[in-house]
mmCIF file of C-alpha atoms in Angstrom:
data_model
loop_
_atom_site.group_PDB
_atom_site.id
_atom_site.type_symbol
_atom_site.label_atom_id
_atom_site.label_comp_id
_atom_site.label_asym_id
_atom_site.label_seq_id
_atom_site.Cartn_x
_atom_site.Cartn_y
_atom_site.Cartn_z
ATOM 1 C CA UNK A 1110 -75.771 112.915 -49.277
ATOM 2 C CA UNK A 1111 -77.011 116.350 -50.749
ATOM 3 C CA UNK A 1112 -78.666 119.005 -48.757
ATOM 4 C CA UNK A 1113 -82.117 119.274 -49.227
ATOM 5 C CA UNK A 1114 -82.600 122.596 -51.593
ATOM 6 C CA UNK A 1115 -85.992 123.709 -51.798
ATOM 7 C CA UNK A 1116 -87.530 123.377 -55.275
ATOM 8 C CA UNK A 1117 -88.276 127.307 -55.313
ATOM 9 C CA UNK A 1118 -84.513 128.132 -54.373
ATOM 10 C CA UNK A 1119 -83.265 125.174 -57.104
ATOM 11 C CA UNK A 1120 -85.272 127.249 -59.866
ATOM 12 C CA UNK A 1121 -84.015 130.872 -58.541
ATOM 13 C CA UNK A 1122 -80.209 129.469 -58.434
ATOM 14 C CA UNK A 1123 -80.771 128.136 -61.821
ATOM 15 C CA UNK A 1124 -82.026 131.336 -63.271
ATOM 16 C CA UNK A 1125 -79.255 133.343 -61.374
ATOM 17 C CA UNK A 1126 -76.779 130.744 -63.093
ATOM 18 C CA UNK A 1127 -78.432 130.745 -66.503
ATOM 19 C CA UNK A 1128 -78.448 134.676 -66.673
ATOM 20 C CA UNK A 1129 -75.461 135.218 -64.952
ATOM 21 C CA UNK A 1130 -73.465 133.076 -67.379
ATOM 22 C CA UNK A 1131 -75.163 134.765 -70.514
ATOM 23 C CA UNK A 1132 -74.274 138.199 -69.263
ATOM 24 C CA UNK A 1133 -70.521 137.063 -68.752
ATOM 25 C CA UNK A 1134 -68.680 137.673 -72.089
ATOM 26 C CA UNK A 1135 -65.554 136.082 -73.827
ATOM 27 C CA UNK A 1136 -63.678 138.920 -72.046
ATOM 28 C CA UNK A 1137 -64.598 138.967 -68.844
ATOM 29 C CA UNK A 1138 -67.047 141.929 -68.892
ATOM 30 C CA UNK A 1139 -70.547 141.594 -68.049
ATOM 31 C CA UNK A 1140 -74.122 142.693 -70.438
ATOM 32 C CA UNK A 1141 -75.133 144.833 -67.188
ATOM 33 C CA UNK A 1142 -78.118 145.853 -69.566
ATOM 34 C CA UNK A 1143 -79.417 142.172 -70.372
ATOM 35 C CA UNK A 1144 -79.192 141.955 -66.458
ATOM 36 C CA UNK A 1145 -81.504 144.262 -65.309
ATOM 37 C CA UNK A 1146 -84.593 143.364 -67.631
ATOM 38 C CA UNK A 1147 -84.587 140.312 -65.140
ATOM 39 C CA UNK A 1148 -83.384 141.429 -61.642
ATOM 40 C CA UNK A 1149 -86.230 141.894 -59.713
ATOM 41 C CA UNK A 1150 -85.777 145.414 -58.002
ATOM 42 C CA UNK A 1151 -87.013 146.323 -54.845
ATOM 43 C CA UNK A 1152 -87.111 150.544 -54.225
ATOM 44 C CA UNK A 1153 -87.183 152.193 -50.777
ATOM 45 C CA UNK A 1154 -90.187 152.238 -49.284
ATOM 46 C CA UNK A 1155 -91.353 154.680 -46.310
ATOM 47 C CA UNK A 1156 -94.317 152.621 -45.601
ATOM 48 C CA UNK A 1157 -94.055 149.801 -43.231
ATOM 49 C CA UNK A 1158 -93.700 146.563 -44.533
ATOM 50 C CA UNK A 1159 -93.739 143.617 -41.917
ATOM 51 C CA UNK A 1160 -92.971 145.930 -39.135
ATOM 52 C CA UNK A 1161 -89.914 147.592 -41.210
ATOM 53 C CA UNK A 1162 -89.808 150.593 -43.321
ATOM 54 C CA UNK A 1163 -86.740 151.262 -45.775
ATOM 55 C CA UNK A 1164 -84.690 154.571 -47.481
ATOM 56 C CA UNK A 1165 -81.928 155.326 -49.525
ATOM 57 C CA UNK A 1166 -79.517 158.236 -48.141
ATOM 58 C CA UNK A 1167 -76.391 158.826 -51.227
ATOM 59 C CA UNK A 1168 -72.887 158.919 -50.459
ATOM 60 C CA UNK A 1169 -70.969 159.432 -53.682
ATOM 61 C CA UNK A 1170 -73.264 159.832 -56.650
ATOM 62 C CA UNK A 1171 -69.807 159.582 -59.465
ATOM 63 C CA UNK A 1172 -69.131 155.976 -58.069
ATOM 64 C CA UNK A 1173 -72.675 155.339 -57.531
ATOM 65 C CA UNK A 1174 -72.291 154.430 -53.747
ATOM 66 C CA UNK A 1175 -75.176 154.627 -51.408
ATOM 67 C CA UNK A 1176 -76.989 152.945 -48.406
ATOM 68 C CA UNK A 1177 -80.412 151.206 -48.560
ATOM 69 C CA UNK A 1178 -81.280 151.574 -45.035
ATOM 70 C CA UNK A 1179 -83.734 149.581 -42.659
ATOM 71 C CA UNK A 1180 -85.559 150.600 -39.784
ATOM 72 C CA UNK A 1181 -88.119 148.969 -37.306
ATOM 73 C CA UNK A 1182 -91.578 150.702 -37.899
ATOM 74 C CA UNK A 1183 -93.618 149.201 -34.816
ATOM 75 C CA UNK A 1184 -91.574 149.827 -31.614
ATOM 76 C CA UNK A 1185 -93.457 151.188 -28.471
ATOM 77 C CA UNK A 1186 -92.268 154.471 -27.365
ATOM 78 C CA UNK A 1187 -90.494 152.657 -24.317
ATOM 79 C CA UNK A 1188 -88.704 150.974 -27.144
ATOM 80 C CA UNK A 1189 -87.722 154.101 -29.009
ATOM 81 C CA UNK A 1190 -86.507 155.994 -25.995
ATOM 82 C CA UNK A 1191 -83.850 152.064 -26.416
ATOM 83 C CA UNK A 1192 -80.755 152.797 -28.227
ATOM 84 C CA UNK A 1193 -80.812 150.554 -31.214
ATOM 85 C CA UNK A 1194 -77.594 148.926 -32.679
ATOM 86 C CA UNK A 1195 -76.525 149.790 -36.281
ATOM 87 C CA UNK A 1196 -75.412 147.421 -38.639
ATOM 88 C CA UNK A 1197 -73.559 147.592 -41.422
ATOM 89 C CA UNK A 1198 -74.526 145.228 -44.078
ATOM 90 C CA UNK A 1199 -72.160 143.929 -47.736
ATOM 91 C CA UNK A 1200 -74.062 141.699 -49.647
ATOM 92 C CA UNK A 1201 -73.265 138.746 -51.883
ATOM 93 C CA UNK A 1202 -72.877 137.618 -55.394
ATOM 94 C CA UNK A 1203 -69.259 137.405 -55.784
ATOM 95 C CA UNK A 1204 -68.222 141.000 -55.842
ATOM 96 C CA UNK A 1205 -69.961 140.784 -59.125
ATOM 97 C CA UNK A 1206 -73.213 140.437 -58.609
ATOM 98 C CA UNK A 1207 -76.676 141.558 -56.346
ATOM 99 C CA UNK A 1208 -77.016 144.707 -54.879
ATOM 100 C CA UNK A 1209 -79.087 145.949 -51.644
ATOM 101 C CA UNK A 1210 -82.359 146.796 -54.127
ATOM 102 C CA UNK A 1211 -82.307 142.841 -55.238
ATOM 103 C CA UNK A 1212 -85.305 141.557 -54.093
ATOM 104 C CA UNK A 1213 -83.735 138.769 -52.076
ATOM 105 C CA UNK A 1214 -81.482 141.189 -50.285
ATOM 106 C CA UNK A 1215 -84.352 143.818 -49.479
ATOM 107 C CA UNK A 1216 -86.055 140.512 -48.030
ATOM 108 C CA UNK A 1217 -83.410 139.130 -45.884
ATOM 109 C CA UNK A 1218 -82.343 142.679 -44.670
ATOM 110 C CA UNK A 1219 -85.885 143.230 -43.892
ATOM 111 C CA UNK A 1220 -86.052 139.968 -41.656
ATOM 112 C CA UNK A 1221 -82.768 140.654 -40.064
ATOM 113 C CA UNK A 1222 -84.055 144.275 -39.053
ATOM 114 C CA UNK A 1223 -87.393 142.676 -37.662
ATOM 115 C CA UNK A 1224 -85.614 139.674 -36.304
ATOM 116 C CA UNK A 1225 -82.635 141.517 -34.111
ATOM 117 C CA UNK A 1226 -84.599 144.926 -33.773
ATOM 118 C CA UNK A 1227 -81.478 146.631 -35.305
ATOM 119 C CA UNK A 1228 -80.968 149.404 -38.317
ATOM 120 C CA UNK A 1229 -79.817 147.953 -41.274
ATOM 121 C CA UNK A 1230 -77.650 150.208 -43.203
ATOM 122 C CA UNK A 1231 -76.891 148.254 -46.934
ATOM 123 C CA UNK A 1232 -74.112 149.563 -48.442
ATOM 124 C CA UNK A 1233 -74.119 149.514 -52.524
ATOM 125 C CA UNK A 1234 -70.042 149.026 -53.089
ATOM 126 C CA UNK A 1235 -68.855 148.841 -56.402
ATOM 127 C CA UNK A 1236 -68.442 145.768 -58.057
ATOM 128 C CA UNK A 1237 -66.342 143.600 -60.479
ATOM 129 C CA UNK A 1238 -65.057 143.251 -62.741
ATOM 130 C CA UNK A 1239 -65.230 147.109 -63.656
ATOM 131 C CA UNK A 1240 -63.696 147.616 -60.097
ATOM 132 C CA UNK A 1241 -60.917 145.290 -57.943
ATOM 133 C CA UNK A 1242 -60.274 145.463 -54.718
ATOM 134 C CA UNK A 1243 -60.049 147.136 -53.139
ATOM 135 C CA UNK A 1244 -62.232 149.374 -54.593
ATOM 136 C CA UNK A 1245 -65.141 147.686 -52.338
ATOM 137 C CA UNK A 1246 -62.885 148.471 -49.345
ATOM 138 C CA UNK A 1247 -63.025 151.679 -49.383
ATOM 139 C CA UNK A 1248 -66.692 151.876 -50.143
ATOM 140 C CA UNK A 1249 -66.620 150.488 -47.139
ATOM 141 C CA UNK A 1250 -64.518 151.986 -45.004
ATOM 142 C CA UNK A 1251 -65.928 155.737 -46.699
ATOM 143 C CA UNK A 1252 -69.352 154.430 -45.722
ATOM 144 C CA UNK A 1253 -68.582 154.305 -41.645
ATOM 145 C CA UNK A 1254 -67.081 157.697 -42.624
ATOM 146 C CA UNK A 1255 -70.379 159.245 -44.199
ATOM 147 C CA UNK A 1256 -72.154 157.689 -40.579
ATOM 148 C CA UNK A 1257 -69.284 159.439 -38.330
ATOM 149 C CA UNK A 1258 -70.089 162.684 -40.234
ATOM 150 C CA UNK A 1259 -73.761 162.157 -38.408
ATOM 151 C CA UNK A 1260 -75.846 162.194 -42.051
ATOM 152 C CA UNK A 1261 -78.204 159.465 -40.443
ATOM 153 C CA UNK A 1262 -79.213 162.259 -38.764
ATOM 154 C CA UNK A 1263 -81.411 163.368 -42.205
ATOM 155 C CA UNK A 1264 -83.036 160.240 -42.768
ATOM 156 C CA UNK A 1265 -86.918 160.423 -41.770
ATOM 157 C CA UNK A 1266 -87.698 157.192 -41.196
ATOM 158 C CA UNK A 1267 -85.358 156.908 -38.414
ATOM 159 C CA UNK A 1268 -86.368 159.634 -36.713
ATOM 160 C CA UNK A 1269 -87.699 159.369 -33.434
ATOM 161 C CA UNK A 1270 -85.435 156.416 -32.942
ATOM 162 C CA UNK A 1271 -82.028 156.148 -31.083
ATOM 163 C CA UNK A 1272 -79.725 154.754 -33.116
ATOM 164 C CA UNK A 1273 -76.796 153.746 -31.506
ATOM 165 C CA UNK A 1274 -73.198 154.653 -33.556
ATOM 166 C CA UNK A 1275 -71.015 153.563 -30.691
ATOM 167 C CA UNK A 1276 -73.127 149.994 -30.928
ATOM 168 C CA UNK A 1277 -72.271 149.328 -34.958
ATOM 169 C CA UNK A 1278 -71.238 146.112 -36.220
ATOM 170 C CA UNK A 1279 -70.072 144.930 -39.362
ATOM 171 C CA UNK A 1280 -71.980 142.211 -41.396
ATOM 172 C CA UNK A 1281 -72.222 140.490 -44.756
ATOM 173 C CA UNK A 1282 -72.437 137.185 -46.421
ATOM 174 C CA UNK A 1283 -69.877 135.686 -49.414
ATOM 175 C CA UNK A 1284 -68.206 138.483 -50.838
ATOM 176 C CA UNK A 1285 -69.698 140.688 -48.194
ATOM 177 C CA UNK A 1286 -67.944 138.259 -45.981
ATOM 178 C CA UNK A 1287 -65.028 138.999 -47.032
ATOM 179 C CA UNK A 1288 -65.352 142.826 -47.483
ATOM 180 C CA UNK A 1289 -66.458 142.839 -43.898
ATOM 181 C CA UNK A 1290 -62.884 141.383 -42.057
ATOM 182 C CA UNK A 1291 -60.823 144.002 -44.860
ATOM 183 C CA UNK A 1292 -62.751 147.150 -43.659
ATOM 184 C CA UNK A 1293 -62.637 145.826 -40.098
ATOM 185 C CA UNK A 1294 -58.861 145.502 -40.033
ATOM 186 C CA UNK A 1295 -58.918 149.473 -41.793
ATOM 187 C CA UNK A 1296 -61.182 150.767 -39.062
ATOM 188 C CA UNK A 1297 -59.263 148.947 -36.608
ATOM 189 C CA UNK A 1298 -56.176 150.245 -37.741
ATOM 190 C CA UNK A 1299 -57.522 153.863 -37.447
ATOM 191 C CA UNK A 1300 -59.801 153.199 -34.295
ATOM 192 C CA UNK A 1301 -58.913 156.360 -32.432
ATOM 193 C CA UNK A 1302 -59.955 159.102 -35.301
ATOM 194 C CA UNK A 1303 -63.469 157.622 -34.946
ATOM 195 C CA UNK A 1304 -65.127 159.530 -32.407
ATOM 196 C CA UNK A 1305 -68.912 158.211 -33.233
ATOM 197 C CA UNK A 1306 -68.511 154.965 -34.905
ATOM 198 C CA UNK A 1307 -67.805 152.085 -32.632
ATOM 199 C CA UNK A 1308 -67.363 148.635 -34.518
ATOM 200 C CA UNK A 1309 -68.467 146.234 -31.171
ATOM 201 C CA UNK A 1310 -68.560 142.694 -34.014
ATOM 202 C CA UNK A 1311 -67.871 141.647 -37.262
ATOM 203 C CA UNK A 1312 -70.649 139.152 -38.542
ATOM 204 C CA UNK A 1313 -68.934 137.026 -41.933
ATOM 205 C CA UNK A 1314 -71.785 135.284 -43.129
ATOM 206 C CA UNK A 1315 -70.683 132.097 -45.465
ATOM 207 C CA UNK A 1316 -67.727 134.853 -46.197
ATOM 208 C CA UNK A 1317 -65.928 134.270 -49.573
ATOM 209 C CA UNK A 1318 -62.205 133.649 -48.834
ATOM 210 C CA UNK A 1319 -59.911 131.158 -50.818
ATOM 211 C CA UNK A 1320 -56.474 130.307 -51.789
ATOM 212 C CA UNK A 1321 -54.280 128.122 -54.734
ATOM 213 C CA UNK A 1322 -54.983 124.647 -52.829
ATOM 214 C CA UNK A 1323 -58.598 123.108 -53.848
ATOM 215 C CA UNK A 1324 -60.275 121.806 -50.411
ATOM 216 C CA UNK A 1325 -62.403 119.047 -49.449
ATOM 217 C CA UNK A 1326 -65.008 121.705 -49.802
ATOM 218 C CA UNK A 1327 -64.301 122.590 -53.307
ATOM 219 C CA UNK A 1328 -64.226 118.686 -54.378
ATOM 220 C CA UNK A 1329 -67.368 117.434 -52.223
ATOM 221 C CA UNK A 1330 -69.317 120.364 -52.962
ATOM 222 C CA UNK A 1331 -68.739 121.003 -56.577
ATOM 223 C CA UNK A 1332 -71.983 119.587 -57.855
ATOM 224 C CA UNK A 1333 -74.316 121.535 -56.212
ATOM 225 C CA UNK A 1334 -76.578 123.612 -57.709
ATOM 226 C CA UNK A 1335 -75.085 126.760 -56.060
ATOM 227 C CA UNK A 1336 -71.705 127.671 -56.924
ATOM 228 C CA UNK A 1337 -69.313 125.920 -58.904
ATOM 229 C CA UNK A 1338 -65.217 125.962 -58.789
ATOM 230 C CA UNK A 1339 -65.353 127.198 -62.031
ATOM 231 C CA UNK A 1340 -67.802 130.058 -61.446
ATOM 232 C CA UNK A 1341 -65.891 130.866 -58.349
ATOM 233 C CA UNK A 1342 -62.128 130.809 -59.961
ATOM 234 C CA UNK A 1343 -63.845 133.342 -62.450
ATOM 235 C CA UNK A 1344 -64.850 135.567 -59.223
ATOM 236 C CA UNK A 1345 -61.674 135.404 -57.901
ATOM 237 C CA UNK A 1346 -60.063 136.623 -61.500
ATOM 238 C CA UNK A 1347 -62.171 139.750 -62.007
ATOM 239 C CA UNK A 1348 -62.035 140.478 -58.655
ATOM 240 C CA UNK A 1349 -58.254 140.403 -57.163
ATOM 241 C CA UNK A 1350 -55.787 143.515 -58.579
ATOM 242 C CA UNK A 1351 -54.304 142.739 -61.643
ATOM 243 C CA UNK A 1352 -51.561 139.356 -61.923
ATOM 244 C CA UNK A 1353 -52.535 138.529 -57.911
ATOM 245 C CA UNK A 1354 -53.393 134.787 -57.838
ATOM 246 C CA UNK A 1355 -55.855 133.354 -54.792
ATOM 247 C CA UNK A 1356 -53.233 133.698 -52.110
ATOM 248 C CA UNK A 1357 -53.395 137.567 -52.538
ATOM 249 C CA UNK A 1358 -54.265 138.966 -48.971
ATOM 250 C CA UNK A 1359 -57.188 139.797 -50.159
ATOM 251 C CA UNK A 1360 -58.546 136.049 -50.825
ATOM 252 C CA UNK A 1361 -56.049 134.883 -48.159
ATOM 253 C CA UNK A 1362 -55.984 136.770 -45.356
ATOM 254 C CA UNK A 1363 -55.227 134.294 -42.828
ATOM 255 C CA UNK A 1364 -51.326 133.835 -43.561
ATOM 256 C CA UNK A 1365 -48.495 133.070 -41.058
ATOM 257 C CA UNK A 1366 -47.032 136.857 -41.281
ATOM 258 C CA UNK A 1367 -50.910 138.931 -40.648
ATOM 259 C CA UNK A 1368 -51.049 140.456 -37.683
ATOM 260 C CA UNK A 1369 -54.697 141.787 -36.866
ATOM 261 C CA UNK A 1370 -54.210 145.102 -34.995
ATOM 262 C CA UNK A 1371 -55.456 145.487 -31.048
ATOM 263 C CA UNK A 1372 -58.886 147.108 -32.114
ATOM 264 C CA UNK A 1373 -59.968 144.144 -34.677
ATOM 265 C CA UNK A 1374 -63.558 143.529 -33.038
ATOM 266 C CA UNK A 1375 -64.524 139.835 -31.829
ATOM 267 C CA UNK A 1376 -66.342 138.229 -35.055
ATOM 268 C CA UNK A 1377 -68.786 135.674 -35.348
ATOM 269 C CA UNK A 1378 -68.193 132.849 -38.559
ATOM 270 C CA UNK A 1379 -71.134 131.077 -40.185
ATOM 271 C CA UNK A 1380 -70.604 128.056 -42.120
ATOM 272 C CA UNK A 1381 -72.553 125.880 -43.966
ATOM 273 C CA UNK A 1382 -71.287 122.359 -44.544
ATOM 274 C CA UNK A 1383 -72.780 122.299 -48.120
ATOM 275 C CA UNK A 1384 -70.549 125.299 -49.559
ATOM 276 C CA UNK A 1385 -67.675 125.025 -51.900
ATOM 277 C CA UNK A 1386 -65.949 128.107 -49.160
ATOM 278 C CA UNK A 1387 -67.034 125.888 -46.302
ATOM 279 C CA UNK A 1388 -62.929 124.616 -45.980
ATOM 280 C CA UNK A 1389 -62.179 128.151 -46.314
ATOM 281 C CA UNK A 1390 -64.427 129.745 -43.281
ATOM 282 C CA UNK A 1391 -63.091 126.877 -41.228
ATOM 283 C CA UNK A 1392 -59.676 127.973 -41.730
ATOM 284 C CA UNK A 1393 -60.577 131.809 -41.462
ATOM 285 C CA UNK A 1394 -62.103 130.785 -37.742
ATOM 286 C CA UNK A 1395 -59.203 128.478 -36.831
ATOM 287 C CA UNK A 1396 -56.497 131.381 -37.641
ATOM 288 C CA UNK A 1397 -58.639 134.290 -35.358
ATOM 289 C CA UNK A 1398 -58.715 130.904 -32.957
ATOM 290 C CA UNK A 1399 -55.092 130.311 -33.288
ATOM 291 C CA UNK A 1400 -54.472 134.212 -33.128
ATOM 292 C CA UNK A 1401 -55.872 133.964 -29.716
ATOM 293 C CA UNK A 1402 -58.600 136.552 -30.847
ATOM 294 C CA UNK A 1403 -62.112 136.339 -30.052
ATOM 295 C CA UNK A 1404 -63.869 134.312 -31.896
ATOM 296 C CA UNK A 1405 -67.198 132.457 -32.323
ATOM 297 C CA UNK A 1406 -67.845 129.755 -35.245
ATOM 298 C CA UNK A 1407 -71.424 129.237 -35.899
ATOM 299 C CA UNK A 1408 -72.259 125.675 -38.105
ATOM 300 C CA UNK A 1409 -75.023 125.103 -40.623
ATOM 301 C CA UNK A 1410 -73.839 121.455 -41.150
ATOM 302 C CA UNK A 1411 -76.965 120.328 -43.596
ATOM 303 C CA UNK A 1412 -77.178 123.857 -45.185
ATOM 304 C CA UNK A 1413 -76.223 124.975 -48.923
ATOM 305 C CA UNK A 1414 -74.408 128.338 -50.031
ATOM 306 C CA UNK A 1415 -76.900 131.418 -49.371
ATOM 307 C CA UNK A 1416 -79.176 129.174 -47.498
ATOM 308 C CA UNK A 1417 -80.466 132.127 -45.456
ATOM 309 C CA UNK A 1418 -81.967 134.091 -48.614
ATOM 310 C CA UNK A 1419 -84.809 131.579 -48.896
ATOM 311 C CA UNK A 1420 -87.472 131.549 -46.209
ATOM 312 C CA UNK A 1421 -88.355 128.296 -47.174
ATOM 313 C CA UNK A 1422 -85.011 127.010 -45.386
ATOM 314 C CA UNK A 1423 -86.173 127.405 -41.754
ATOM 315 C CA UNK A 1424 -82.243 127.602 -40.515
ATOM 316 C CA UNK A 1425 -82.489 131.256 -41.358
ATOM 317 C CA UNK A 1426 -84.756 131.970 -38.091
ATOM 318 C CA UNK A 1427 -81.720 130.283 -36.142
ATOM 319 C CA UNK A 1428 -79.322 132.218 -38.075
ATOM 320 C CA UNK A 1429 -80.925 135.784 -37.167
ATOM 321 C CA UNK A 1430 -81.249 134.495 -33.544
ATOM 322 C CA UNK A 1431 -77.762 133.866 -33.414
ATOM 323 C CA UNK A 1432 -76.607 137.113 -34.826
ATOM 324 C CA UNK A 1433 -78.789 138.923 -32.350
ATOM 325 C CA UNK A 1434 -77.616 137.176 -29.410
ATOM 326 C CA UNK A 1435 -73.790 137.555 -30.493
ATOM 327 C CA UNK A 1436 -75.011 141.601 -30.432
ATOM 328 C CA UNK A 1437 -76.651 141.907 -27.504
ATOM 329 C CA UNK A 1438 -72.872 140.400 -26.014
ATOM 330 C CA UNK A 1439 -71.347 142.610 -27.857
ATOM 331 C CA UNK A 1440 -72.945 145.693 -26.913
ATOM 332 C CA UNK A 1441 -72.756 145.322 -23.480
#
């Protein structure tokens, strides 16, 4: 039984698959040129849009690494005077792929932001295969650092609101996923130099982990119109350091030997049942489960990979319900 894919999403992952695969080359580099005449771009925008307003605040301009940041525009002033969580957002598309101006990013960052009444911050890491891991990592982990160093403090459109550093949690989806445990375990492992930045969660969306053994996941799955093994054996090349294979730490973090340290922050796990990683967040949740660490695993059994990005799939509403309810846990 396939998941049911609406038509509108079938044709977007098709053209993502088409173009993407045209832009790859016979070495392993991608036409970033021949990309953008078809990405369709989303800038900042001041202006309230569905009860959110958006800007861009720049962090390193010779790695191009900034934050596309989210705010809600319609709060009451009893609302304002509220300290509002922060979240900390790594998108998908493989480490290869998307960034936080793609329109389907800007959309679903703009319904999480509405939907949890939270500040988005979406962080633009740098991406393969011109840059391994773990150069996203440190985007990452330099991005809390430009937030402890209080430059939120410059951005107009959240002024007036009380955004909460010692409330900020970690989230992403695939790739982002991933990149959200690895700068997680680095915060954690450097928890008391933060004196502003509190990480209270860790949200891994769909999260892109893997390994040398193909699943149940990969075989069942491979069919879809989504992501293929083939596709995702490709991220996995461009992506780990040089000569690693898919047990690296990086892909694998879950081995017998990892110890997360004492600050790791509880984390929520999303799955969807129709995703080639689905084998791979099970295991992910099992080992925090098995570490005794706290843990939540949240189950999209009849959803695809990315299944949140279209609003035609009504399982995103339950999605950002979720999230907000594992926040408001968290922050209390």
């Amino acid at each position: 039984m396939a998941p049911f894919i609406p038509l509108k999403a079938r044709i977007q992952l098709g053209l993502f698959s088409f173009l993407t695969s045209r832009a790859i080359g016979r070495d392993d580099t991608i036409n970033r040129r021949l990309l953008s005449r078809f990405e369709p771009l989303v800038p900042a925008d001041p202006k309230p849009k569905s009860g959110v307003c958006s800007a861009d605040a720049i962090i390193d301009t010779s790695r191009d690494l900034f934050v596309h940041i989210f705010a809600p525009s319609d709060l009451s002033n009893e609302e304002k005077a509220e300290k509002l969580p922060l979240v900390v957002y790594f998108h998908g598309g493989g480490f290869a792929f998307a960034s936080p101006h793609l329109v389907s990013y800007d959309d679903w960052c703009r319904r999480m932001c509405s939907g949890m009444q939270a500040v988005i911050v979406s962080v633009n890491y740098r991406r393969s295969p011109e840059h391994r891991c773990p150069a996203p990592y440190d985007d990452g982990v330099d991005t809390l650092r430009f937030l402890e160093s209080g430059n939120l403090e410059s951005v107009d459109i959240l002024s007036g609101l009380n955004v909460d550093l010692g409330t900020c949690f970690l989230a992403g989806d695939t790739a982002g996923g991933n990149i959200v445990h690895h700068v997680a375990r680095r915060w954690a492992a450097s928890a008391d130099i933060w004196e502003k930045v509190n990480i209270k969660g860790a949200i891994s969306i769909t999260p892109m982990f893997g390994g040398e053994e193909r699943t149940d996941g990969d075989i069942q799955n491979e069919n879809l119109p989504v992501l293929t093994m083939q596709r995702m054996d490709w991220y996995w090349k461009v992506i780990l350091p040089e000569g690693a294979d898919r047990n690296h730490e990086f892909a694998h973090p879950f081995g017998t030997t990892i110890k997360l340290e004492e600050r790791f922050p509880p984390v929520l796990v999303v799955a969807a049942g129709y995703d080639i990683l689905r084998d791979w967040q099970l295991k992910y949740y099992e080992w925090l489960n098995e570490m005794q660490h706290s843990v939540r695993l949240l189950k999209f059994p009849d959803s695809f990979h990315a299944f949140y990005l279209y609003t035609k799939c009504e399982e995103w509403k339950k999605l950002v319900e979720e999230m907000k309810t594992f926040i408001d846990e968290q922050k209390n």
